[in-house]
Coordinates of C-alpha atoms in Angstrom, one line a residue:
Chain A
X1236 CA 129.3 -82.1 -189.8
X1237 CA 129.8 -79.1 -192.1
X1238 CA 133.3 -77.9 -193.0
X1239 CA 134.7 -75.4 -190.5
X1240 CA 137.2 -72.8 -191.6
X1241 CA 139.1 -69.9 -189.9
X1242 CA 138.4 -66.9 -192.1
X1243 CA 138.5 -63.2 -192.2
X1244 CA 135.2 -61.4 -192.6
X1245 CA 136.2 -60.2 -196.0
X1246 CA 137.2 -63.7 -197.1
X1247 CA 133.9 -65.1 -195.8
X1248 CA 132.0 -62.6 -198.0
X1249 CA 134.1 -63.8 -201.0
X1250 CA 133.7 -67.6 -200.3
X1251 CA 130.0 -67.1 -199.6
X1252 CA 129.6 -65.4 -202.9
X1253 CA 131.0 -68.3 -204.8
X1254 CA 129.0 -70.8 -202.8
X1255 CA 125.8 -68.8 -203.2
X1256 CA 126.1 -69.2 -207.0
X1257 CA 126.9 -65.6 -207.7
X1258 CA 127.4 -64.9 -211.4
X1259 CA 129.6 -61.8 -211.2
X1260 CA 131.7 -59.7 -208.8
X1261 CA 132.9 -56.3 -209.9
X1262 CA 135.1 -54.4 -207.5
X1263 CA 138.0 -52.0 -207.0
X1264 CA 140.4 -52.4 -204.1
X1265 CA 140.3 -50.3 -200.9
X1266 CA 141.4 -50.9 -197.4
X1267 CA 139.9 -52.5 -195.2
X1268 CA 138.0 -54.7 -197.7
X1269 CA 140.6 -55.5 -200.3
X1270 CA 140.7 -59.2 -199.2
X1271 CA 137.3 -59.7 -200.9
X1272 CA 138.7 -59.1 -204.3
X1273 CA 142.1 -60.7 -203.4
X1274 CA 140.4 -63.9 -202.2
X1275 CA 138.2 -64.1 -205.3
X1276 CA 141.1 -63.6 -207.6
X1277 CA 143.2 -66.3 -205.9
X1278 CA 140.3 -68.8 -205.7
X1279 CA 139.7 -68.4 -209.5
X1280 CA 135.9 -69.1 -209.2
X1281 CA 135.6 -69.1 -213.0
X1282 CA 137.1 -72.6 -212.7
X1283 CA 134.8 -73.6 -209.8
X1284 CA 131.4 -72.3 -210.9
X1285 CA 132.0 -70.1 -213.9
X1286 CA 131.6 -66.9 -211.8
X1287 CA 133.1 -63.8 -213.3
X1288 CA 135.5 -61.8 -211.1
X1289 CA 136.6 -58.5 -212.5
X1290 CA 138.7 -55.6 -211.1
X1291 CA 137.1 -52.6 -212.7
X1292 CA 139.0 -49.4 -213.5
X1293 CA 137.1 -47.5 -210.8
X1294 CA 134.3 -47.8 -208.2
X1295 CA 132.0 -46.0 -210.6
X1296 CA 132.7 -48.5 -213.3
X1297 CA 132.2 -51.4 -210.9
X1298 CA 128.7 -50.4 -209.8
X1299 CA 127.7 -49.7 -213.4
X1300 CA 128.9 -53.2 -214.3
X1301 CA 126.6 -54.4 -211.5
X1302 CA 123.8 -52.4 -212.9
X1303 CA 124.3 -54.0 -216.3
X1304 CA 124.6 -57.5 -214.9
X1305 CA 121.6 -57.2 -212.7
X1306 CA 119.5 -56.0 -215.7
X1307 CA 120.0 -59.4 -217.2
X1308 CA 118.7 -61.2 -214.1
X1309 CA 122.1 -62.4 -213.0
X1310 CA 123.3 -62.6 -209.4
X1311 CA 125.9 -59.8 -209.3
X1312 CA 127.6 -57.9 -206.5
X1313 CA 130.3 -55.4 -205.6
X1314 CA 132.1 -54.5 -202.4
X1315 CA 134.0 -51.5 -201.2
X1316 CA 134.7 -49.3 -198.2
X1317 CA 133.2 -46.0 -197.3
X1318 CA 134.9 -43.6 -199.8
X1319 CA 134.4 -46.1 -202.5
X1320 CA 130.7 -46.6 -201.6
X1321 CA 130.2 -42.8 -201.8
X1322 CA 131.5 -43.0 -205.4
X1323 CA 129.0 -45.8 -206.1
X1324 CA 126.0 -43.8 -205.0
X1325 CA 124.8 -42.7 -208.4
X1326 CA 124.8 -46.3 -209.7
X1327 CA 123.0 -47.4 -206.5
X1328 CA 120.1 -45.0 -206.9
X1329 CA 119.8 -45.9 -210.6
X1330 CA 119.7 -49.6 -209.7
X1331 CA 117.1 -48.9 -207.0
X1332 CA 115.1 -46.8 -209.6
X1333 CA 115.3 -49.6 -212.1
X1334 CA 114.2 -52.1 -209.4
X1335 CA 117.1 -54.4 -209.9
X1336 CA 118.3 -57.0 -207.4
X1337 CA 122.0 -57.0 -206.5
X1338 CA 124.3 -57.0 -203.5
X1339 CA 126.6 -54.2 -202.3
X1340 CA 129.0 -54.8 -199.4
X1341 CA 130.3 -51.8 -197.4
X1342 CA 133.2 -52.6 -195.0
X1343 CA 133.0 -49.2 -193.3
X1344 CA 136.1 -47.2 -192.3
X1345 CA 136.3 -43.8 -190.5
X1346 CA 135.3 -40.7 -192.3
X1347 CA 134.5 -38.1 -193.5
X1348 CA 136.5 -37.8 -196.7
X1349 CA 139.3 -40.3 -197.0
X1350 CA 139.2 -40.4 -193.2
X1351 CA 141.1 -43.4 -191.9
X1352 CA 141.4 -47.1 -192.7
X1353 CA 140.3 -48.1 -189.2
X1354 CA 136.7 -49.4 -188.4
X1355 CA 133.7 -47.1 -188.0
X1356 CA 129.9 -47.2 -188.2
X1357 CA 129.5 -43.7 -189.6
X1358 CA 127.8 -44.7 -192.9
X1359 CA 124.5 -45.6 -191.2
X1360 CA 122.6 -42.5 -192.6
X1361 CA 124.1 -43.1 -196.0
X1362 CA 122.9 -46.8 -195.9
X1363 CA 119.4 -46.5 -194.6
X1364 CA 118.3 -43.0 -195.6
X1365 CA 119.3 -42.8 -199.2
X1366 CA 122.9 -42.0 -200.0
X1367 CA 122.0 -41.4 -203.5
X1368 CA 119.2 -39.1 -204.6
X1369 CA 115.5 -39.8 -204.7
X1370 CA 113.0 -41.7 -202.5
X1371 CA 114.5 -45.1 -202.4
X1372 CA 115.5 -47.7 -199.8
X1373 CA 118.1 -50.5 -199.7
X1374 CA 117.5 -53.6 -197.7
X1375 CA 120.3 -53.3 -195.2
X1376 CA 121.8 -56.2 -193.2
X1377 CA 124.3 -55.7 -190.4
X1378 CA 126.4 -58.7 -189.6
X1379 CA 128.1 -58.9 -186.2
X1380 CA 130.3 -61.9 -186.7
X1381 CA 132.3 -63.6 -189.5
X1382 CA 129.7 -66.3 -189.7
X1383 CA 127.0 -63.7 -190.4
X1384 CA 129.3 -62.1 -193.0
X1385 CA 129.1 -65.5 -194.7
X1386 CA 125.4 -66.2 -194.1
X1387 CA 124.1 -62.8 -195.1
X1388 CA 125.5 -63.0 -198.7
X1389 CA 123.0 -65.7 -199.6
X1390 CA 120.2 -64.0 -197.5
X1391 CA 120.9 -60.6 -199.2
X1392 CA 120.4 -62.2 -202.6
X1393 CA 117.3 -64.0 -201.5
X1394 CA 115.7 -60.7 -200.3
X1395 CA 117.0 -58.7 -203.3
X1396 CA 115.4 -61.0 -205.8
X1397 CA 112.2 -61.4 -203.7
X1398 CA 111.7 -57.6 -203.8
X1399 CA 113.6 -56.7 -206.9
X1400 CA 115.6 -54.3 -204.8
X1401 CA 119.3 -53.8 -204.1
X1402 CA 120.5 -55.2 -200.8
X1403 CA 123.5 -53.8 -198.8
X1404 CA 125.6 -55.6 -196.2
X1405 CA 126.8 -52.9 -193.8
X1406 CA 129.9 -54.2 -192.0
X1407 CA 133.0 -52.5 -190.7
X1408 CA 136.8 -52.8 -190.8
X1409 CA 136.8 -54.8 -187.5
X1410 CA 134.5 -57.6 -188.8
X1411 CA 136.2 -57.5 -192.2
X1412 CA 139.7 -58.0 -190.8
X1413 CA 139.0 -60.3 -187.9
X1414 CA 139.1 -64.1 -188.2
X1415 CA 136.5 -66.4 -186.7
X1416 CA 135.2 -69.9 -187.2
X1417 CA 132.9 -70.2 -190.2
X1418 CA 130.6 -73.1 -191.1
X1419 CA 130.8 -73.4 -194.9
X1420 CA 127.6 -74.2 -196.8
X1421 CA 127.2 -76.5 -199.7
X1422 CA 127.8 -75.1 -203.2
X1423 CA 124.6 -73.7 -204.8
X1424 CA 124.7 -74.1 -208.6
X1425 CA 124.5 -70.8 -210.6
X1426 CA 121.1 -70.3 -212.2
X1427 CA 120.7 -71.5 -215.8
X1428 CA 119.4 -69.1 -218.4
X1429 CA 116.1 -71.0 -218.4
X1430 CA 115.8 -70.6 -214.6
X1431 CA 116.5 -66.8 -214.9
X1432 CA 113.8 -66.4 -217.6
X1433 CA 111.3 -68.2 -215.4
X1434 CA 112.3 -66.4 -212.2
X1435 CA 112.9 -62.9 -213.5
X1436 CA 110.5 -62.4 -216.5
X1437 CA 111.4 -58.7 -216.4
X1438 CA 115.1 -59.3 -217.2
X1439 CA 116.7 -58.5 -220.5
X1440 CA 117.4 -62.1 -221.5
X1441 CA 116.9 -61.6 -225.2
X1442 CA 113.5 -60.8 -226.8
X1443 CA 111.4 -63.8 -227.8
X1444 CA 108.2 -63.6 -230.0
X1445 CA 105.9 -64.4 -227.1
X1446 CA 106.7 -61.3 -225.0
X1447 CA 107.2 -57.5 -225.5
X1448 CA 110.6 -55.9 -225.1
X1449 CA 111.9 -55.8 -221.5
X1450 CA 113.2 -52.3 -220.9
X1451 CA 115.4 -51.5 -217.9
X1452 CA 115.5 -47.8 -217.0
X1453 CA 115.1 -45.4 -214.1
X1454 CA 113.8 -42.6 -216.4
X1455 CA 110.2 -41.6 -217.0
X1456 CA 109.7 -38.1 -218.1
X1457 CA 105.9 -38.2 -217.5
X1458 CA 105.4 -36.9 -213.9
X1459 CA 102.1 -38.7 -213.5
X1460 CA 103.7 -42.0 -214.4
X1461 CA 106.8 -41.2 -212.3
X1462 CA 104.6 -40.5 -209.3
X1463 CA 102.7 -43.7 -209.8
X1464 CA 106.0 -45.5 -210.0
X1465 CA 107.1 -43.9 -206.8
X1466 CA 104.0 -45.0 -205.0
X1467 CA 104.7 -48.5 -206.2
X1468 CA 108.2 -48.3 -204.7
X1469 CA 106.9 -47.0 -201.4
X1470 CA 104.3 -49.8 -201.3
X1471 CA 107.2 -52.3 -201.8
X1472 CA 109.1 -50.7 -198.9
X1473 CA 106.1 -51.0 -196.7
X1474 CA 105.9 -54.7 -197.6
X1475 CA 109.5 -55.1 -196.7
X1476 CA 108.9 -53.4 -193.4
X1477 CA 106.0 -55.7 -192.7
X1478 CA 107.9 -59.0 -193.6
X1479 CA 111.6 -58.7 -193.2
X1480 CA 112.5 -57.1 -189.8
X1481 CA 115.2 -59.1 -188.1
X1482 CA 116.9 -58.6 -184.8
X1483 CA 118.4 -60.4 -181.9
X1484 CA 117.7 -59.9 -178.2
X1485 CA 120.2 -60.7 -175.5
X1486 CA 119.1 -60.8 -171.8
X1487 CA 116.2 -58.5 -172.4
X1488 CA 113.7 -60.6 -170.4
X1489 CA 114.4 -59.0 -167.0
X1490 CA 116.2 -55.9 -168.4
X1491 CA 115.6 -52.5 -166.7
X1492 CA 118.0 -50.8 -169.2
X1493 CA 118.7 -51.5 -172.8
X1494 CA 121.7 -51.2 -175.2
X1495 CA 120.8 -50.8 -178.9
X1496 CA 123.8 -51.6 -181.1
X1497 CA 124.5 -53.4 -184.4
X1498 CA 127.7 -55.0 -185.8
X1499 CA 130.9 -54.6 -183.9
X1500 CA 129.3 -52.3 -181.3
X1501 CA 126.8 -55.0 -180.4
X1502 CA 129.6 -57.5 -179.7
X1503 CA 131.2 -54.9 -177.3
X1504 CA 127.9 -54.4 -175.6
X1505 CA 127.5 -58.1 -174.9
X1506 CA 130.7 -57.9 -172.9
X1507 CA 129.5 -54.7 -171.2
X1508 CA 126.3 -56.6 -170.2
X1509 CA 128.4 -59.3 -168.5
X1510 CA 130.3 -56.7 -166.6
X1511 CA 127.1 -54.7 -165.7
X1512 CA 125.2 -57.7 -164.5
X1513 CA 128.2 -58.7 -162.3
X1514 CA 127.5 -55.3 -160.6
X1515 CA 123.8 -56.0 -160.4
X1516 CA 122.8 -53.7 -163.2
X1517 CA 120.0 -55.4 -165.3
X1518 CA 120.8 -54.4 -168.8
X1519 CA 120.0 -56.2 -172.1
X1520 CA 120.7 -55.7 -175.7
X1521 CA 118.6 -55.3 -178.8
X1522 CA 120.7 -55.9 -181.9
X1523 CA 119.1 -54.9 -185.1
X1524 CA 120.1 -57.3 -187.9
X1525 CA 118.2 -55.4 -190.5
X1526 CA 118.8 -51.7 -190.3
X1527 CA 116.2 -51.2 -193.0
X1528 CA 113.6 -52.4 -192.2
X1529 CA 114.3 -51.2 -188.6
X1530 CA 112.9 -53.1 -185.6
X1531 CA 110.9 -50.0 -184.4
X1532 CA 107.9 -52.0 -183.3
X1533 CA 109.9 -54.2 -180.9
X1534 CA 111.8 -51.2 -179.6
X1535 CA 108.5 -49.5 -178.8
X1536 CA 107.3 -52.5 -176.9
X1537 CA 110.6 -52.7 -175.0
X1538 CA 110.3 -48.9 -174.1
X1539 CA 107.4 -49.8 -171.9
X1540 CA 109.6 -52.2 -170.0
X1541 CA 113.0 -50.5 -169.6
X1542 CA 113.8 -47.2 -168.0
X1543 CA 116.3 -45.9 -170.5
X1544 CA 118.2 -46.8 -173.7
X1545 CA 121.8 -46.3 -174.6
X1546 CA 122.7 -46.7 -178.3
X1547 CA 126.3 -47.5 -178.9
X1548 CA 127.7 -46.7 -182.4
X1549 CA 131.1 -46.0 -183.8
X1550 CA 129.9 -42.7 -185.0
X1551 CA 128.7 -39.3 -183.7
X1552 CA 125.2 -40.9 -183.2
X1553 CA 123.2 -41.8 -186.3
X1554 CA 121.0 -44.8 -185.5
X1555 CA 120.1 -43.1 -182.2
X1556 CA 117.7 -40.9 -184.2
X1557 CA 115.7 -44.0 -185.4
X1558 CA 115.7 -45.4 -181.8
X1559 CA 114.2 -42.1 -180.5
X1560 CA 111.6 -42.2 -183.2
X1561 CA 110.8 -45.8 -182.5
X1562 CA 110.2 -45.2 -178.8
X1563 CA 108.4 -41.9 -179.5
X1564 CA 110.7 -40.2 -177.0
X1565 CA 108.8 -41.9 -174.2
X1566 CA 111.9 -42.8 -172.2
X1567 CA 115.5 -41.3 -172.2
X1568 CA 117.5 -42.3 -175.2
X1569 CA 121.2 -41.4 -175.2
X1570 CA 124.1 -42.1 -177.5
X1571 CA 127.7 -43.2 -176.8
X1572 CA 130.2 -43.6 -179.5
X1573 CA 133.8 -43.2 -180.6
X1574 CA 134.8 -41.8 -184.0
X1575 CA 137.7 -41.7 -186.4
X1576 CA 138.5 -45.4 -186.3
X1577 CA 138.5 -45.8 -182.5
X1578 CA 136.7 -48.8 -181.1
X1579 CA 135.2 -48.3 -177.7
X1580 CA 136.1 -50.8 -174.9
X1581 CA 133.5 -52.7 -173.0
X1582 CA 134.4 -50.9 -169.8
X1583 CA 134.0 -47.6 -171.5
X1584 CA 130.6 -48.5 -172.7
X1585 CA 129.6 -49.6 -169.2
X1586 CA 130.8 -46.3 -167.7
X1587 CA 128.7 -44.4 -170.4
X1588 CA 125.6 -46.4 -169.4
X1589 CA 126.2 -45.6 -165.7
X1590 CA 126.8 -41.9 -166.4
X1591 CA 124.1 -41.2 -169.1
X1592 CA 121.2 -43.6 -168.2
X1593 CA 121.4 -44.9 -164.7
Chain B
X331 CA 136.9 -71.6 -170.1
X332 CA 137.6 -68.2 -171.8
X333 CA 141.1 -67.1 -172.5
X334 CA 141.7 -63.5 -173.7
X335 CA 145.2 -63.2 -175.0
X336 CA 147.3 -60.5 -176.8
X337 CA 150.4 -61.4 -178.7
X338 CA 152.5 -58.4 -179.6
X339 CA 155.9 -57.9 -181.2
X340 CA 157.6 -56.8 -184.5
X341 CA 156.1 -57.5 -187.9
X342 CA 157.8 -60.6 -189.2
X343 CA 158.2 -62.4 -185.9
X344 CA 155.2 -64.6 -186.7
X345 CA 152.9 -62.9 -184.2
X346 CA 149.8 -63.1 -186.4
X347 CA 150.5 -66.7 -187.6
X348 CA 151.0 -67.8 -184.0
X349 CA 147.6 -66.4 -183.2
X350 CA 146.2 -68.2 -186.3
X351 CA 147.6 -71.5 -185.2
X352 CA 146.1 -71.1 -181.8
X353 CA 142.7 -70.4 -183.3
X354 CA 142.9 -73.4 -185.7
X355 CA 143.9 -75.6 -182.7
X356 CA 140.9 -74.1 -180.8
X357 CA 138.5 -75.0 -183.7
X358 CA 139.9 -78.6 -183.8
X359 CA 139.2 -78.7 -180.0
X360 CA 135.6 -77.5 -180.6
X361 CA 136.1 -74.0 -179.2
X362 CA 134.8 -70.6 -180.3
X363 CA 137.7 -68.4 -181.5
X364 CA 138.3 -64.9 -182.6
X365 CA 141.5 -63.4 -184.1
X366 CA 141.6 -59.6 -184.2
X367 CA 144.8 -58.1 -185.7
X368 CA 146.0 -54.6 -185.5
X369 CA 145.9 -53.6 -189.1
X370 CA 147.0 -50.5 -191.0
X371 CA 150.2 -48.6 -191.8
X372 CA 151.8 -49.4 -188.4
X373 CA 152.2 -53.0 -189.5
X374 CA 154.7 -52.3 -192.2
X375 CA 158.1 -52.8 -190.6
X376 CA 156.7 -51.7 -187.2
X377 CA 154.8 -53.4 -184.4
X378 CA 152.2 -56.1 -185.0
X379 CA 149.7 -57.4 -182.5
X380 CA 146.8 -59.7 -182.4
X381 CA 144.1 -60.4 -179.9
X382 CA 143.1 -64.0 -179.7
X383 CA 140.1 -65.2 -177.7
X384 CA 139.4 -68.9 -177.1
X385 CA 136.2 -69.9 -175.3
X386 CA 133.9 -72.7 -174.7
X387 CA 131.0 -70.2 -175.1
X388 CA 129.9 -67.7 -177.7
X389 CA 132.5 -64.9 -177.7
X390 CA 131.1 -61.5 -177.0
X391 CA 133.5 -58.6 -177.7
X392 CA 136.5 -59.4 -180.0
X393 CA 138.0 -56.2 -178.6
X394 CA 138.9 -56.2 -175.0
X395 CA 140.8 -53.7 -172.9
X396 CA 142.3 -56.2 -170.4
X397 CA 143.9 -59.5 -171.1
X398 CA 144.3 -62.8 -169.2
X399 CA 147.6 -63.2 -170.8
X400 CA 150.0 -60.9 -172.8
X401 CA 152.8 -62.4 -174.8
X402 CA 155.3 -59.6 -175.4
X403 CA 158.1 -59.8 -177.9
X404 CA 159.6 -56.3 -178.1
X405 CA 160.1 -53.2 -176.0
X406 CA 157.4 -51.1 -177.7
X407 CA 154.9 -53.8 -176.9
X408 CA 156.1 -54.0 -173.3
X409 CA 155.5 -50.3 -172.9
X410 CA 152.1 -50.6 -174.5
X411 CA 150.7 -53.9 -173.1
X412 CA 152.2 -54.6 -169.7
X413 CA 149.6 -52.4 -168.2
X414 CA 146.7 -54.2 -170.0
X415 CA 147.2 -57.5 -168.2
X416 CA 144.4 -58.3 -165.7
X417 CA 145.4 -58.2 -162.1
X418 CA 146.5 -61.8 -161.3
X419 CA 147.0 -62.4 -165.0
X420 CA 150.0 -63.6 -166.9
X421 CA 152.8 -61.9 -168.8
X422 CA 155.2 -63.9 -171.0
X423 CA 158.1 -62.2 -172.7
X424 CA 161.3 -62.8 -174.6
X425 CA 164.2 -60.7 -173.1
X426 CA 165.9 -60.3 -176.5
X427 CA 166.0 -56.5 -177.2
X428 CA 164.2 -55.7 -174.0
X429 CA 165.7 -52.7 -172.2
X430 CA 163.0 -52.4 -169.5
X431 CA 161.8 -55.6 -167.9
X432 CA 158.3 -55.9 -166.6
X433 CA 157.7 -54.0 -163.4
X434 CA 154.3 -54.9 -162.2
X435 CA 154.0 -56.8 -158.9
X436 CA 150.4 -58.0 -159.3
X437 CA 150.8 -60.4 -162.2
X438 CA 152.6 -63.7 -163.0
X439 CA 155.7 -63.2 -165.1
X440 CA 157.4 -65.7 -167.3
X441 CA 160.5 -65.5 -169.5
X442 CA 160.9 -67.5 -172.6
X443 CA 164.2 -66.7 -174.4
X444 CA 162.9 -67.9 -177.8
X445 CA 165.0 -65.8 -180.0
X446 CA 168.2 -67.2 -178.5
X447 CA 166.8 -70.7 -178.6
X448 CA 165.8 -70.4 -182.2
X449 CA 169.3 -69.4 -183.2
X450 CA 170.6 -72.4 -181.2
X451 CA 168.2 -74.6 -183.1
X452 CA 169.5 -72.9 -186.3
X453 CA 166.1 -71.9 -187.4
X454 CA 164.9 -68.4 -186.9
X455 CA 161.5 -69.3 -188.3
X456 CA 160.7 -71.6 -185.3
X457 CA 160.9 -68.6 -183.0
X458 CA 157.1 -68.1 -182.7
X459 CA 156.6 -71.9 -182.1
X460 CA 159.0 -71.8 -179.2
X461 CA 157.0 -69.0 -177.7
X462 CA 153.8 -70.9 -178.4
X463 CA 155.3 -74.0 -176.6
X464 CA 156.2 -71.8 -173.6
X465 CA 152.7 -70.3 -173.5
X466 CA 151.0 -73.7 -173.7
X467 CA 153.1 -75.0 -170.9
X468 CA 151.8 -72.2 -168.6
X469 CA 148.3 -72.1 -170.2
X470 CA 147.3 -75.5 -171.6
X471 CA 144.2 -74.0 -173.3
X472 CA 144.5 -76.4 -176.2
X473 CA 145.8 -80.0 -176.3
X474 CA 149.1 -80.7 -178.1
X475 CA 147.5 -83.1 -180.6
X476 CA 145.1 -80.3 -181.6
X477 CA 148.0 -77.9 -181.9
X478 CA 149.6 -80.2 -184.4
X479 CA 146.3 -80.5 -186.3
X480 CA 146.1 -76.6 -186.1
X481 CA 149.5 -76.2 -187.6
X482 CA 148.6 -78.5 -190.4
X483 CA 145.4 -76.6 -191.1
X484 CA 147.0 -73.2 -191.2
X485 CA 149.9 -74.3 -193.4
X486 CA 149.5 -75.1 -197.1
X487 CA 150.2 -78.8 -197.8
X488 CA 153.5 -78.1 -199.5
X489 CA 154.8 -77.0 -196.1
X490 CA 153.6 -80.0 -194.1
X491 CA 157.1 -81.4 -194.1
X492 CA 157.9 -78.6 -191.7
X493 CA 155.4 -79.7 -189.1
X494 CA 157.8 -82.0 -187.1
X495 CA 160.3 -79.1 -186.8
X496 CA 157.6 -76.9 -185.5
X497 CA 156.5 -79.6 -183.1
X498 CA 160.1 -79.9 -181.8
X499 CA 160.1 -76.1 -181.3
X500 CA 156.9 -76.2 -179.3
X501 CA 158.4 -78.9 -177.0
X502 CA 161.6 -76.9 -176.6
X503 CA 159.6 -73.8 -175.7
X504 CA 157.8 -75.7 -172.9
X505 CA 161.2 -76.8 -171.6
X506 CA 162.9 -73.4 -171.5
X507 CA 160.1 -71.2 -170.1
X508 CA 161.1 -69.8 -166.7
X509 CA 158.9 -68.4 -163.9
X510 CA 160.1 -64.9 -162.8
X511 CA 157.3 -63.9 -160.5
X512 CA 154.3 -65.6 -159.1
X513 CA 151.3 -63.9 -157.4

């Protein structure tokens, strides 16, 4: 049997990074994700795998260190919480524009502005619809347990390298701070330089006589070339939408109503489902695991089965827009949420379902 | 079996570590566990609480509005969490510093004077283990052998010589817990 540990979500991210063979972590502390950096510092992974852990002078510096590291084909990452992720947006769009793989982790807290240090899900728009400027997409994974915080680190790197695209883990303060049982995976070795050259022939690994210079940039002043490049990006996003949609369904088989929720909210909805079914209300849950690509196709299928959908988000209602688009407004879609760091209770969510959808 | 528990008291009473030991014990016993702390500025010198869920099944919400059991270790927590115990549920408290004792008539109430006992045992640090012992007497959600394994897992090895003292405290807690009200 694999080793089991009791870990905070933030610690799970950090241990998973070491075990996934990550080459470099660059970060700057902010509540509620500081344990990522703290854990890495205390574990001293440079002794375990040679992984570099560096506290940068700012979030802006950290993301640009990621940009530089990713350009060389290394597995590099950063993590922060909402205000810090906003600071990183310039770097993120440059990385997307330069088509570099990397991992960014956002342990979301309530906003806007400095907001609060308590959990929220109000960075959905920022994560799936840009954040930075330009027509780009991140691959966005939404864990709902500490185990998934752990597992999605390796998955995010796999996807990031498969598509040469930055990946984002969109978590929140509740999952970052809570402890659950985690099954620890075996240590993956870090890639050797030879492996990197073979896997990522585009990387700046040092010019050899047998190939031209590899140039990493997000700049092309020739509009026709820039448009062609944008078409290439869009084709890549289509490919990601075709291949990488992930979601979980809970009790949807006989469902007459549907919750759509990700992360912490999806956990709350599972309890609301138990309470609802005890009262004879047949409700199920679709939990998007990837927020981009979004499980629109499956939602459209389910819209032919259920009478109404309630999205539950710790925000003013952001993902609800994508749910409405997915079901083409064919059935009622309503939103229930709390803001500013308040987590809704399962009973509250059930009442919202009864009042808004039933 | 699913047990939804809140442990609430002052920062420094060992509220969070008591929850951690319970979770480790649950893992040793093969259970699913979640440990959800209150975090933020209110922790510094103020109140601290943690929601612990132990279950034989996959745990749904780590945040619950009502609890099977509340362990209450100061007055602020009494004011805040007495009302969150499920009807027919259990409230365990230490009367040290309590100015208003629990008033509900629809829950089971137990008293564990752990602070007094800890000072008698001449070790304030065993306070939370006395409380844990009392709790496990009333709610044997994990076996004693697994609790000892849980303590070992949650303590760094250099502190393992303290395990017997903690075990003793747990046994003492089970002896001194008193029933105040049964429904």
